[in-house]
Coordinates of N, CA and C in Angstrom, one line a residue:
X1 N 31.2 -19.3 138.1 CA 31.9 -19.2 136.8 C 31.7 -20.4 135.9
X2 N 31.1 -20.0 134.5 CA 30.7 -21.1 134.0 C 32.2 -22.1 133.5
X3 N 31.8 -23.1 133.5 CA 33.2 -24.3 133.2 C 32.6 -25.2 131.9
X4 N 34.3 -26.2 131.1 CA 33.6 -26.8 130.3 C 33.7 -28.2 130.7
X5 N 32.7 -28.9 130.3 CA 32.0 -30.5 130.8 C 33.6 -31.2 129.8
X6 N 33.9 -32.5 130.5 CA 34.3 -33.2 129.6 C 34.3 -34.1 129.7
X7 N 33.9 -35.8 128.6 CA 33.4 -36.6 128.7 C 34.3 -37.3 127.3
X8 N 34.7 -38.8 128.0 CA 35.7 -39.6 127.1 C 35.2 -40.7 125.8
X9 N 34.0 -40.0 125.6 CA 33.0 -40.9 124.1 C 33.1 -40.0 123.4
X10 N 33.4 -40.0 121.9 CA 33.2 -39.6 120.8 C 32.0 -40.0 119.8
X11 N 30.6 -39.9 120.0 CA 29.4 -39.9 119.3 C 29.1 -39.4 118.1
X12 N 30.2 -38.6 117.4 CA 30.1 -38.0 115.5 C 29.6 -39.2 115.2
X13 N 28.7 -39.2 114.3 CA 28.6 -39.5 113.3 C 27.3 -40.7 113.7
X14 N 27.1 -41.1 114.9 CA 26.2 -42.6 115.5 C 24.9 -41.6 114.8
X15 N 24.0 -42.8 114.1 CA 22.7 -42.5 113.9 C 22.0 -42.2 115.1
X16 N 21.2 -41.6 115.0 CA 20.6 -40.2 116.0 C 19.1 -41.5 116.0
X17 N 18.7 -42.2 117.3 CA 18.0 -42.8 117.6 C 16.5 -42.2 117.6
X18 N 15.1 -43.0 116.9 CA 13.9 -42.6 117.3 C 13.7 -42.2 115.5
X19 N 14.3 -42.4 114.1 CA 13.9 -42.5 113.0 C 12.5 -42.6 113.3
X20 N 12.3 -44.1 113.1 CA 11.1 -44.9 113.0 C 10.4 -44.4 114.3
X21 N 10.5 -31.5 140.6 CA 9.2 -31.5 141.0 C 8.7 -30.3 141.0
X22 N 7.2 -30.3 140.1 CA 6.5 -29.2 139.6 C 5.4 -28.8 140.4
X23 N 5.0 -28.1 140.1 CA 3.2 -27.6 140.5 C 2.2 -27.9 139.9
X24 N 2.8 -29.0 138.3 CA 1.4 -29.3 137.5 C 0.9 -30.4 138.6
X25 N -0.7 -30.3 138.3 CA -1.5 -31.5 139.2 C -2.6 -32.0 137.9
X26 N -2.3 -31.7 137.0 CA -3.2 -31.9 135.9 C -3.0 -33.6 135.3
X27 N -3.8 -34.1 134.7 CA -3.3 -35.3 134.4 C -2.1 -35.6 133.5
X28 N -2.2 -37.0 133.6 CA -0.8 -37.3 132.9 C -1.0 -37.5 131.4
X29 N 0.2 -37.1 130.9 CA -0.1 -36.6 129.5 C -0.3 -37.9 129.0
X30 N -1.1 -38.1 127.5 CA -1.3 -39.3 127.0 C 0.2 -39.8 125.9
X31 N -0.4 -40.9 125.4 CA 1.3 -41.2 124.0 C 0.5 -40.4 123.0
X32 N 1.8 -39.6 122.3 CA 1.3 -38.5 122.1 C 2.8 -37.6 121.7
X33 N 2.3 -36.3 120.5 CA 3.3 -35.6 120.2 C 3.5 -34.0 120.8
X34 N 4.3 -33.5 121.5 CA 3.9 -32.2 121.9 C 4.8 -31.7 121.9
X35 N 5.4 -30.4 121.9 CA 5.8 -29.0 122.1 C 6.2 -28.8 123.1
X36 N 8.0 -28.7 123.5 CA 7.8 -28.8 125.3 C 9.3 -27.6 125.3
X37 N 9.5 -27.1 126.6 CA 10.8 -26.6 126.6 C 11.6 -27.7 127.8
X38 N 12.8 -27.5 126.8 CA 13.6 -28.0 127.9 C 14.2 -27.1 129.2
X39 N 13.7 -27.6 130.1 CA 13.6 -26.5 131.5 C 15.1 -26.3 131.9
X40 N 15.4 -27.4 132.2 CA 16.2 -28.5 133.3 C 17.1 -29.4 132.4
X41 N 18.6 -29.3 132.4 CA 19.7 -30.5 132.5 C 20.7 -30.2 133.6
X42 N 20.7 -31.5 134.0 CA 21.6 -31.7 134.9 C 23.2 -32.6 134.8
X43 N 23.6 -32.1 135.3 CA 24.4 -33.7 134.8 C 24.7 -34.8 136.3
X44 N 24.7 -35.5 136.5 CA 24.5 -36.8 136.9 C 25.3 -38.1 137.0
X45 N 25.3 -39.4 137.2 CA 26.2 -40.2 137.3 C 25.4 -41.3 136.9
X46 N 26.2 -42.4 136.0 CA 25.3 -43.6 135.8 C 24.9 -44.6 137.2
X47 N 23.7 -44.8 138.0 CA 23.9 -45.8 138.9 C 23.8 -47.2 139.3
X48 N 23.1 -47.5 137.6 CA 22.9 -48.7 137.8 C 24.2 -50.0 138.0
X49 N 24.2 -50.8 138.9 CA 25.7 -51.7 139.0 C 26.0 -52.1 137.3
X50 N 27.4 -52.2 136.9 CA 27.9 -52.8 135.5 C 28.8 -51.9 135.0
X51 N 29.6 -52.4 134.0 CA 30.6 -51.6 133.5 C 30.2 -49.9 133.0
X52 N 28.9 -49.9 133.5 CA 28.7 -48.2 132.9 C 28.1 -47.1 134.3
X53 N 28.5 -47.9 135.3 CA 28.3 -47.3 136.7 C 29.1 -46.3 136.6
X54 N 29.1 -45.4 137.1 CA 29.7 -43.9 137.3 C 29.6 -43.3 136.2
X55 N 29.6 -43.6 135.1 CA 29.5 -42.3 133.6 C 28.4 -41.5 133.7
X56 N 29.0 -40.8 132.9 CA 27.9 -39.4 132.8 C 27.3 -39.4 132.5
X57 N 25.8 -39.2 133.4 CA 24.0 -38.9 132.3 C 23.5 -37.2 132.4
X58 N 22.9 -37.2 131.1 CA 22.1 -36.1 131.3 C 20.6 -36.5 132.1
X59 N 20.9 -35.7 133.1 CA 19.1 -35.6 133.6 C 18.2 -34.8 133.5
X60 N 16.8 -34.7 132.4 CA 16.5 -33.6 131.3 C 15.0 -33.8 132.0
X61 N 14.8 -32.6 132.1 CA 13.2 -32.4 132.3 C 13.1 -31.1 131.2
X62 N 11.2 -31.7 130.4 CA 10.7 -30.7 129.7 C 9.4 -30.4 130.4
X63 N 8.9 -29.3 129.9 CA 8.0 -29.1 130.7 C 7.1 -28.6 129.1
X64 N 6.0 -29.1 129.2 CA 4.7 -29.3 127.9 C 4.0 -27.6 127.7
X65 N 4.3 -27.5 126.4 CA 4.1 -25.8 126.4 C 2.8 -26.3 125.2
X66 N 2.4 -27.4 124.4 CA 1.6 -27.2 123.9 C 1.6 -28.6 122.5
X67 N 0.1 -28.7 122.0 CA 0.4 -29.8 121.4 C -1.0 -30.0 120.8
X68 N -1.4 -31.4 120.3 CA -2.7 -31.5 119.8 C -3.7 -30.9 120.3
X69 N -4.5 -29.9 120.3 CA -5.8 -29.6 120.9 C -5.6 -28.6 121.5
X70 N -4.4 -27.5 121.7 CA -3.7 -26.5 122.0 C -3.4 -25.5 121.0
X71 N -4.6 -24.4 121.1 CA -4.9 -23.6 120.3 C -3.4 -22.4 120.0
X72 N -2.4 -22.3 120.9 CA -1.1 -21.6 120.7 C -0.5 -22.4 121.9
X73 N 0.9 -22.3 121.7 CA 1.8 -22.5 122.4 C 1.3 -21.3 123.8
X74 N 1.8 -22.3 124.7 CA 1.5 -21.6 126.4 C -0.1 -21.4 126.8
X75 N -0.6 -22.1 125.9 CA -2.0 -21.6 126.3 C -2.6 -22.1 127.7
X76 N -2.9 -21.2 128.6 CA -3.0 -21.7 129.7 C -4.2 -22.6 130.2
X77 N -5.4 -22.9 129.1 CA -6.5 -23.7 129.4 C -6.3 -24.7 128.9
X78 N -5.2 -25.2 128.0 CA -4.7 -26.4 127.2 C -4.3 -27.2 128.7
X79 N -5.1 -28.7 128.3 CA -5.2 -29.3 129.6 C -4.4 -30.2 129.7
X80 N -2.7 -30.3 129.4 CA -1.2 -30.5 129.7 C -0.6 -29.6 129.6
X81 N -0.9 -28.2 130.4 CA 0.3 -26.9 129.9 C 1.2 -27.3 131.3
X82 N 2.5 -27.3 131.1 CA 3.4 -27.8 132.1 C 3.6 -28.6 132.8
X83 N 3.0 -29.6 131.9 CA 3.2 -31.2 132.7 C 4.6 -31.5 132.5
X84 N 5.3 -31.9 133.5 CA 6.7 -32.1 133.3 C 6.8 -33.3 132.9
X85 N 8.1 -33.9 131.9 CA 8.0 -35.1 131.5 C 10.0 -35.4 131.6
X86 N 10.0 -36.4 132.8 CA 11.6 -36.4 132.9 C 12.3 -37.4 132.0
X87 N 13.6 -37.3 131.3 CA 13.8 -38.0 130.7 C 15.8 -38.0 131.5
X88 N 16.5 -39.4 131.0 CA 17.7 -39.7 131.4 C 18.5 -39.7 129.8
X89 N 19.5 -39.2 129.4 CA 20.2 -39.7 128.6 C 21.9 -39.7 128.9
X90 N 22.2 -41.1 128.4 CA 23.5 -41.6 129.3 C 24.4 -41.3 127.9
X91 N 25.5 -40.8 128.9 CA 26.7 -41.0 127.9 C 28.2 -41.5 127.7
X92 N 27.0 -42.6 126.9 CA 28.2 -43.8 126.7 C 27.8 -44.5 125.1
X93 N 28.5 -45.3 124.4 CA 29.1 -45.5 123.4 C 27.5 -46.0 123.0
X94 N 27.4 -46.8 123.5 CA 26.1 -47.9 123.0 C 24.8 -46.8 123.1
X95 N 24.7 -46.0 123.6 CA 23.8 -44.5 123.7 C 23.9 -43.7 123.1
X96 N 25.2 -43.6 122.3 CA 25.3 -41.9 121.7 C 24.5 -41.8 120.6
X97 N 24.0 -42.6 120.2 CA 22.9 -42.3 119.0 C 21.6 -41.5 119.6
X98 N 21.4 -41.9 120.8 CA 20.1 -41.6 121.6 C 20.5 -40.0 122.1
X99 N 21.7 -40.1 122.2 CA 22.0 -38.7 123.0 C 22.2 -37.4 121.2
X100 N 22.8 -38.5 120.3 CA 22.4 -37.4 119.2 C 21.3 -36.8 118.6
X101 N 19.9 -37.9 119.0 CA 18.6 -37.9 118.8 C 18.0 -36.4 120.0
X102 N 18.7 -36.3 121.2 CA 18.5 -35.0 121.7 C 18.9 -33.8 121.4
X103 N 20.4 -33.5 121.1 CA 21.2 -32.7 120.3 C 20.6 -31.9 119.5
X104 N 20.0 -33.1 118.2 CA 19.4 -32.7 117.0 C 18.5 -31.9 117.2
X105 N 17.7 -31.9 118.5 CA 16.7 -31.4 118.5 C 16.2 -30.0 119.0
X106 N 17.7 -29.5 119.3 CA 18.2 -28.4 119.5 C 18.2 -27.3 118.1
X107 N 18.4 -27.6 117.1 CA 18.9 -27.4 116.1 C 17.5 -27.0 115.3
X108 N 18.1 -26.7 113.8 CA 16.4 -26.0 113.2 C 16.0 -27.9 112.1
X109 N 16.9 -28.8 112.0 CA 16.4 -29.5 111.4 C 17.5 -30.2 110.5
X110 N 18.6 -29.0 110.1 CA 19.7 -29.0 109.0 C 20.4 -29.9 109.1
X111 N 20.6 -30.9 108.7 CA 22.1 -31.8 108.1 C 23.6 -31.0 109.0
X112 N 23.4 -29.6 108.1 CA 24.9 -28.8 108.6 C 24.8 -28.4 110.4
X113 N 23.3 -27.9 110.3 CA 23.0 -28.1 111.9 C 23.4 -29.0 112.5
X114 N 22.9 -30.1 112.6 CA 23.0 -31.8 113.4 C 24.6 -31.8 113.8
X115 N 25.4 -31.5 112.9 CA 26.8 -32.1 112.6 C 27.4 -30.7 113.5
X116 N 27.0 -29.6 113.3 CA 27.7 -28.9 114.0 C 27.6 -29.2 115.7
X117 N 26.2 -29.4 116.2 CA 26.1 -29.2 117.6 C 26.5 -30.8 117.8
X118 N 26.7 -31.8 117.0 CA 27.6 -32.6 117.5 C 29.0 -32.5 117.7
X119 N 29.4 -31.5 117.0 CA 31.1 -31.1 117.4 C 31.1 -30.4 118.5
X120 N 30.2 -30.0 119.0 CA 30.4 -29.1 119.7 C 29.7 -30.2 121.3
X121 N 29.2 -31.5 121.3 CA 28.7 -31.8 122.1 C 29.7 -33.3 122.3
X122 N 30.7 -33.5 121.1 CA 31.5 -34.6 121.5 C 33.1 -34.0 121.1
X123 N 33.6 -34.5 122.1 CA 35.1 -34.7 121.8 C 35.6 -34.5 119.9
X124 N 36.7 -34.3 120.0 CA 37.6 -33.8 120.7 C 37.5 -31.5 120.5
X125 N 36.1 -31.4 119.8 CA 36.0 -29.5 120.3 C 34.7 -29.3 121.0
X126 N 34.3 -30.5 122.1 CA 33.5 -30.5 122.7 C 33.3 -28.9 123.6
X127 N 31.9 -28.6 123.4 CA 31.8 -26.9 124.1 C 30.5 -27.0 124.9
X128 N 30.5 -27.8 125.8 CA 29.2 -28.1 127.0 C 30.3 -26.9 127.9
X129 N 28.9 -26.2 128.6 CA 29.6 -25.3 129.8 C 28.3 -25.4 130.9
X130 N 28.7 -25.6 132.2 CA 28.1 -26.2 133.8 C 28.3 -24.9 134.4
X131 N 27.3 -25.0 135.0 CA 27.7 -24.3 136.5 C 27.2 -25.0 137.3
X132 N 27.8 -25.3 138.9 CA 27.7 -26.4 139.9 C 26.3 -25.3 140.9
X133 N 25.2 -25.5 141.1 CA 24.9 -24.7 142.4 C 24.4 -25.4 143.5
X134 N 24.1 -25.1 144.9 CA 24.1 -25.8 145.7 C 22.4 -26.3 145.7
X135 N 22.7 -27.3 146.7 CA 21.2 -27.8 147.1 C 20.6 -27.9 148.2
X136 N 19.7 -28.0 148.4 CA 18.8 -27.6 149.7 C 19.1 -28.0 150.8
X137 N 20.0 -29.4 150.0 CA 20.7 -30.3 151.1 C 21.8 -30.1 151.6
X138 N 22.3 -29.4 151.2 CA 24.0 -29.1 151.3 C 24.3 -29.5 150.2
X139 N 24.0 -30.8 149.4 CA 24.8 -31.0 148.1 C 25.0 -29.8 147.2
X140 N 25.4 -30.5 145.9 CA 25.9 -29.6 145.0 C 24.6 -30.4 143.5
X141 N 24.4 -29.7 142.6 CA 23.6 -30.3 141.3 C 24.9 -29.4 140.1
X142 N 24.8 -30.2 139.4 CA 25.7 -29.5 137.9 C 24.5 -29.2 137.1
X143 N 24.6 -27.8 137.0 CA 23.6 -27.6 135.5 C 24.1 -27.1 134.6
X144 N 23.5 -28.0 132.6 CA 24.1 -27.6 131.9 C 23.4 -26.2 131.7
X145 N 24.7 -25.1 130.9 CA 23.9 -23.7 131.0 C 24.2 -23.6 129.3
X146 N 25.3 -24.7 128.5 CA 25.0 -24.5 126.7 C 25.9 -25.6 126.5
X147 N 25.1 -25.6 125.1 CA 25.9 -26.8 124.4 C 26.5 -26.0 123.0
X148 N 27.6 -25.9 123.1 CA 27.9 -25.0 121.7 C 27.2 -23.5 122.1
X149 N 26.4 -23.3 120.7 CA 25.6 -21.9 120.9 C 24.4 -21.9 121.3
X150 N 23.9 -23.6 121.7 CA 22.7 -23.2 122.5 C 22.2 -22.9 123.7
X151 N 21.8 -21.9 124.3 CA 21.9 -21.5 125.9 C 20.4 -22.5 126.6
X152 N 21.3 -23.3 126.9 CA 20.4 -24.2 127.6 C 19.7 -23.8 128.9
X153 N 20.5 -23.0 130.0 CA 20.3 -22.0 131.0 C 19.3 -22.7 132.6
X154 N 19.8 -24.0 132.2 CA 19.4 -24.9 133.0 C 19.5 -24.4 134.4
X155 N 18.3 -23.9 135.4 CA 17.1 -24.9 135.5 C 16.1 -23.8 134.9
X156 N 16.3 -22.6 133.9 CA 15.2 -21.9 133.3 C 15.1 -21.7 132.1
X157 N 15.4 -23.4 131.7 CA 15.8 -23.1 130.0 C 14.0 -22.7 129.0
X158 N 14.4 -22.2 128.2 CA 13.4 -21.6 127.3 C 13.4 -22.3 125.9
X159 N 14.3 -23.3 125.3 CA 14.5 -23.7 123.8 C 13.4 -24.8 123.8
X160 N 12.7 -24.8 122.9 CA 11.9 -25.6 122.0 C 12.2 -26.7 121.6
X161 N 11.6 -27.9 121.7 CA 11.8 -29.3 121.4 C 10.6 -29.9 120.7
X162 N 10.1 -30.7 120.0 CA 8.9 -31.4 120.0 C 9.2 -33.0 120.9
X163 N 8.7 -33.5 121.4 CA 9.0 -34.9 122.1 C 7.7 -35.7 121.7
X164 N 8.0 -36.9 121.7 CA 6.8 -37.7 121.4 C 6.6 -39.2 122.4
X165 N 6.0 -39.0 123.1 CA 5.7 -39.5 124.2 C 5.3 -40.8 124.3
X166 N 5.4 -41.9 125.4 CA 4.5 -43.0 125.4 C 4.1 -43.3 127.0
X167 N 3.3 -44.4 127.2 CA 2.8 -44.2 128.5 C 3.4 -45.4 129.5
X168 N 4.0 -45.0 130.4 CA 5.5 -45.7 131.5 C 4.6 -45.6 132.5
X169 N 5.5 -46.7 133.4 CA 5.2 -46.4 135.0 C 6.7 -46.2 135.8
X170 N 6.0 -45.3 136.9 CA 7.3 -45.2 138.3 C 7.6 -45.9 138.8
X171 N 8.1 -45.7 140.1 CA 9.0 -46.9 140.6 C 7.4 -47.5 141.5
X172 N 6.3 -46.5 141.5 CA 5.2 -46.9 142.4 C 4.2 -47.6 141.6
X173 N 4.4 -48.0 140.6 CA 3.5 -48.7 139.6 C 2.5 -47.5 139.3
X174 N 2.5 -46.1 139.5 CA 1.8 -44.9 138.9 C 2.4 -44.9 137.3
X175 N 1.1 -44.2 136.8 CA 1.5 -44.1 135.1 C 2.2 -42.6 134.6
X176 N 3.2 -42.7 134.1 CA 3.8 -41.9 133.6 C 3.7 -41.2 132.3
X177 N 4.5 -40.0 131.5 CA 4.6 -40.1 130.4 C 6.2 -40.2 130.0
X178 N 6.8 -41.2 129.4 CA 8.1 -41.1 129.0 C 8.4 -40.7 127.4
X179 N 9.5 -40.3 127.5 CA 10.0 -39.7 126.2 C 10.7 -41.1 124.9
X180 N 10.3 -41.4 124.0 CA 10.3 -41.9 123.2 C 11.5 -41.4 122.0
X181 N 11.1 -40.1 121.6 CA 11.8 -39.4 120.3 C 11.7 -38.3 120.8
X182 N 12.9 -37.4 120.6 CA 12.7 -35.6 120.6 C 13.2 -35.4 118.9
X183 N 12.7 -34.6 118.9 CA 12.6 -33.6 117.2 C 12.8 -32.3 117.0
X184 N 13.3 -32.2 115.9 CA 13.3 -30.3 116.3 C 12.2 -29.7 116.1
X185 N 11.5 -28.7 116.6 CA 10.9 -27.7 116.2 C 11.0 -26.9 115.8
X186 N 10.2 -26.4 114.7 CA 10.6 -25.2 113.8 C 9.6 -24.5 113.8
X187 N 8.6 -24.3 114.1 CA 7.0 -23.8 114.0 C 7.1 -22.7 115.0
X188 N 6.2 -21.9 115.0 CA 6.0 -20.3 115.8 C 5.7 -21.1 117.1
X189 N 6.9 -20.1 117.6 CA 7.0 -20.6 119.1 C 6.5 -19.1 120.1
X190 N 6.9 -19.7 121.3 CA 6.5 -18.4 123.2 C 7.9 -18.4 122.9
X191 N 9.3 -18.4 122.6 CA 10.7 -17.9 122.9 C 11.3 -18.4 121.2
X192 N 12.2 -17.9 121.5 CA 13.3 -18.3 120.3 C 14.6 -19.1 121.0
X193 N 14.9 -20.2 120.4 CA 16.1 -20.9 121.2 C 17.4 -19.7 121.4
X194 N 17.6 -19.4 122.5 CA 18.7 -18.9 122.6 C 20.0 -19.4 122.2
X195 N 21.0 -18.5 121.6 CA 22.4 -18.6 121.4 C 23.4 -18.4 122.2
X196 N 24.4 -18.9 122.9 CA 25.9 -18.9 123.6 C 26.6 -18.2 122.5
X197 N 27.0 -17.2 123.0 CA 28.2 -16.4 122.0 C 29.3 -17.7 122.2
X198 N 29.9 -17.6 120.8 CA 31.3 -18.7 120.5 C 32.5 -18.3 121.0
X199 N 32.2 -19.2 122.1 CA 33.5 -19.8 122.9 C 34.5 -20.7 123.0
X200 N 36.1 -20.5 123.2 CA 37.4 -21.3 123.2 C 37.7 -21.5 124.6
X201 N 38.9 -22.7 124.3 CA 39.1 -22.9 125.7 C 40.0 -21.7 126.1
X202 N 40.5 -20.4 125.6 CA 41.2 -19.4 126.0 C 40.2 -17.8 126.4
X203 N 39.4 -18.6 127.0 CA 37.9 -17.2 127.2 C 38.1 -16.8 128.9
X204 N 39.0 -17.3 129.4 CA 39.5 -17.2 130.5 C 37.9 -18.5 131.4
X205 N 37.5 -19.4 131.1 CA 36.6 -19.9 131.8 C 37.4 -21.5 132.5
X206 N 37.2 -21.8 133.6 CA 37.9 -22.8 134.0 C 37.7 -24.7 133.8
X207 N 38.9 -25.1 133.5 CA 38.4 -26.1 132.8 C 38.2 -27.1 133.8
X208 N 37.5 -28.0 134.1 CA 37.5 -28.9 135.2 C 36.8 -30.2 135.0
X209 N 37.5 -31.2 135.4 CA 36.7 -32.7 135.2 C 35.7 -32.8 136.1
X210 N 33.9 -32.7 135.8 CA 33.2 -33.3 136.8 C 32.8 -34.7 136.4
X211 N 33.7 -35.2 136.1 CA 33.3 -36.6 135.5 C 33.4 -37.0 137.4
X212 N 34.2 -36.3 138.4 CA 34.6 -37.0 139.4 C 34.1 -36.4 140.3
X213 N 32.8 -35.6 139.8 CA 32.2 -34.8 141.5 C 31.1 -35.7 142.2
X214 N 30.5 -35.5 142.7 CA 29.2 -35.9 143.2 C 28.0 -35.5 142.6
X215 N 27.5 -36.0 141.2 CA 26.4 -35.0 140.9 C 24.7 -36.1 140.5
X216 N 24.4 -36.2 141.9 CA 23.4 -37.1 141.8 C 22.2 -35.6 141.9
X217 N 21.4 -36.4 141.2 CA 20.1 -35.3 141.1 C 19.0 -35.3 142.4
X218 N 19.0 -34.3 142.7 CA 17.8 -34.9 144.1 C 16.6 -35.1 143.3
X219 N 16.1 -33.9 142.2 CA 14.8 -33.8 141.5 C 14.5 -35.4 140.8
X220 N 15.7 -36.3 140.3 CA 15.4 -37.7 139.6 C 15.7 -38.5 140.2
X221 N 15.1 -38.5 142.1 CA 15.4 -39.5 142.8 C 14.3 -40.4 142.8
X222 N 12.8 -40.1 142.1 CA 12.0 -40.7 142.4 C 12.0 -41.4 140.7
X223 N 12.8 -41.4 140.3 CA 12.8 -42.5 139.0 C 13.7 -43.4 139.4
X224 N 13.6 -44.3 138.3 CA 14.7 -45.6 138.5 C 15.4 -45.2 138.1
X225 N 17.1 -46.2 138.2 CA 18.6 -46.2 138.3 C 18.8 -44.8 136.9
X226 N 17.9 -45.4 135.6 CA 17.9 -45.0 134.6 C 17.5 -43.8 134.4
X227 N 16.4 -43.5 135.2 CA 15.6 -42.2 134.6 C 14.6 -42.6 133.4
X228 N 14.8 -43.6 133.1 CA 13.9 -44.0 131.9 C 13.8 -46.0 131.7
X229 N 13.3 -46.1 130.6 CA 13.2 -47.4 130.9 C 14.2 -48.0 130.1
X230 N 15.1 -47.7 129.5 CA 16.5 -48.0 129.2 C 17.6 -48.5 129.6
X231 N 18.2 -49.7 130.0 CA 18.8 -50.1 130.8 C 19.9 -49.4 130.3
X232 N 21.3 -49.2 132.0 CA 22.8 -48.6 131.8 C 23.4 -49.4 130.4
X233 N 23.7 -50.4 130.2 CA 24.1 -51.7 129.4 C 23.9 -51.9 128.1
X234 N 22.1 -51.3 127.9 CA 21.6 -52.3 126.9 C 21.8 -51.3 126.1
X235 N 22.1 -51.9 124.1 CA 22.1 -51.5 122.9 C 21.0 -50.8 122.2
X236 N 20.0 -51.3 122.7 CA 18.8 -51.7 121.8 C 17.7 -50.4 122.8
X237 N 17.3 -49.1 122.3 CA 16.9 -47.9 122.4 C 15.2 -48.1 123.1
X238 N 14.4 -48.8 123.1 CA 13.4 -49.5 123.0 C 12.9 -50.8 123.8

């Protein structure tokens, strides 16, 4: 039964940051602009030690549907079609600009857009809705399934993103691709972002704090604390 997330930052209005395991075996994407869906959010726990240990991250994988040199979206001889590219976004005060830079990108582009799926993604008419399912391990993983009216449908999400990429390393000194900026996409797409019919907290769905479960990700165990190169702490996006 789907539930609603709830989280004690209020993010309206923070400028939206970035103005200025799969079966791909293909190489790693270059820095670079592309066309991705977001597959996968999870939700998660901050782990690096400091006053932002335990708070809530999103843990976001896209998976590359198409980009420079990529004659349509999904083209299967485009040589990054499903390269997965994981990203971390934390939610906490000094981040919420970064976390409205994903939001946004949900959206067709609009001003009225932006502002809505931020009400709907912060306190106090916040409308994120989870479902917990198990894991191979016995654990449990939280996936988000919408944010507002977008059906995120996490781990088979289908909505369109543009991301723009730069080139990171793992915890093994291997080269990555990390996420830099997400943007909206508006261009002919393989799906149409799906809609969450609008939902209250009186829809009979149960409300529940997983601020206090156990939701470490097994899939983002082979990144650092962060999931990205962002420290828990730091202000500065970059």
């Amino acid at each position: 039964m789907a539930m609603k997330v709830k989280w004690d930052v209020d993010g309206k209005g923070e400028a939206a940051w970035g103005g200025d395991q799969q079966s791909y075996t293909g190489p790693v994407p270059p820095k670079g602009s592309y066309v991705a869906k977001i597959k996968r959010i999870t939700m998660t726990k901050i782990k690096a030690e400091g006053p932002n240990k335990g708070k809530p991250r999103l843990s976001v994988l896209c998976e590359i549907v198409g980009g420079q040199g990529a004659e349509f979206l999904g083209d299967p001889n485009y040589k990054y079609q499903g390269a997965p590219v994981w990203d971390g976004v934390n939610i906490i005060k000094a981040q919420a600009g970064r976390a409205n830079m994903f939001i946004h990108a949900l959206t067709d582009g609009s001003d009225a857009e932006k502002r809505a799926v931020e009400n709907k993604f912060w306190p106090p008419n916040m409308d994120v809705r989870a479902e917990k399912e198990q894991r191979r391990d016995g654990g449990e993983v939280i996936h988000i399934k919408s944010i507002g009216k977008y059906k995120i449908n996490s781990p088979n999400g289908e909505i369109l993103v543009r991301i723009v990429t730069k080139m990171g390393k793992d915890l093994d000194g291997n080269p990555r691709a990390e996420i830099s900026q997400y943007l909206p996409y508006t261009g002919p797409g393989i799906s149409k972002n799906g809609k969450a019919a609008d939902s209250e907290d009186d829809d009979g769905d149960e409300d529940e704090d997983l601020l206090d479960m156990d939701a470490d990700d097994e899939d983002a165990d082979d990144l650092d604390d962060d999931g990205d190169d962002i420290d828990d702490d730091d202000e500065t996006p970059f």
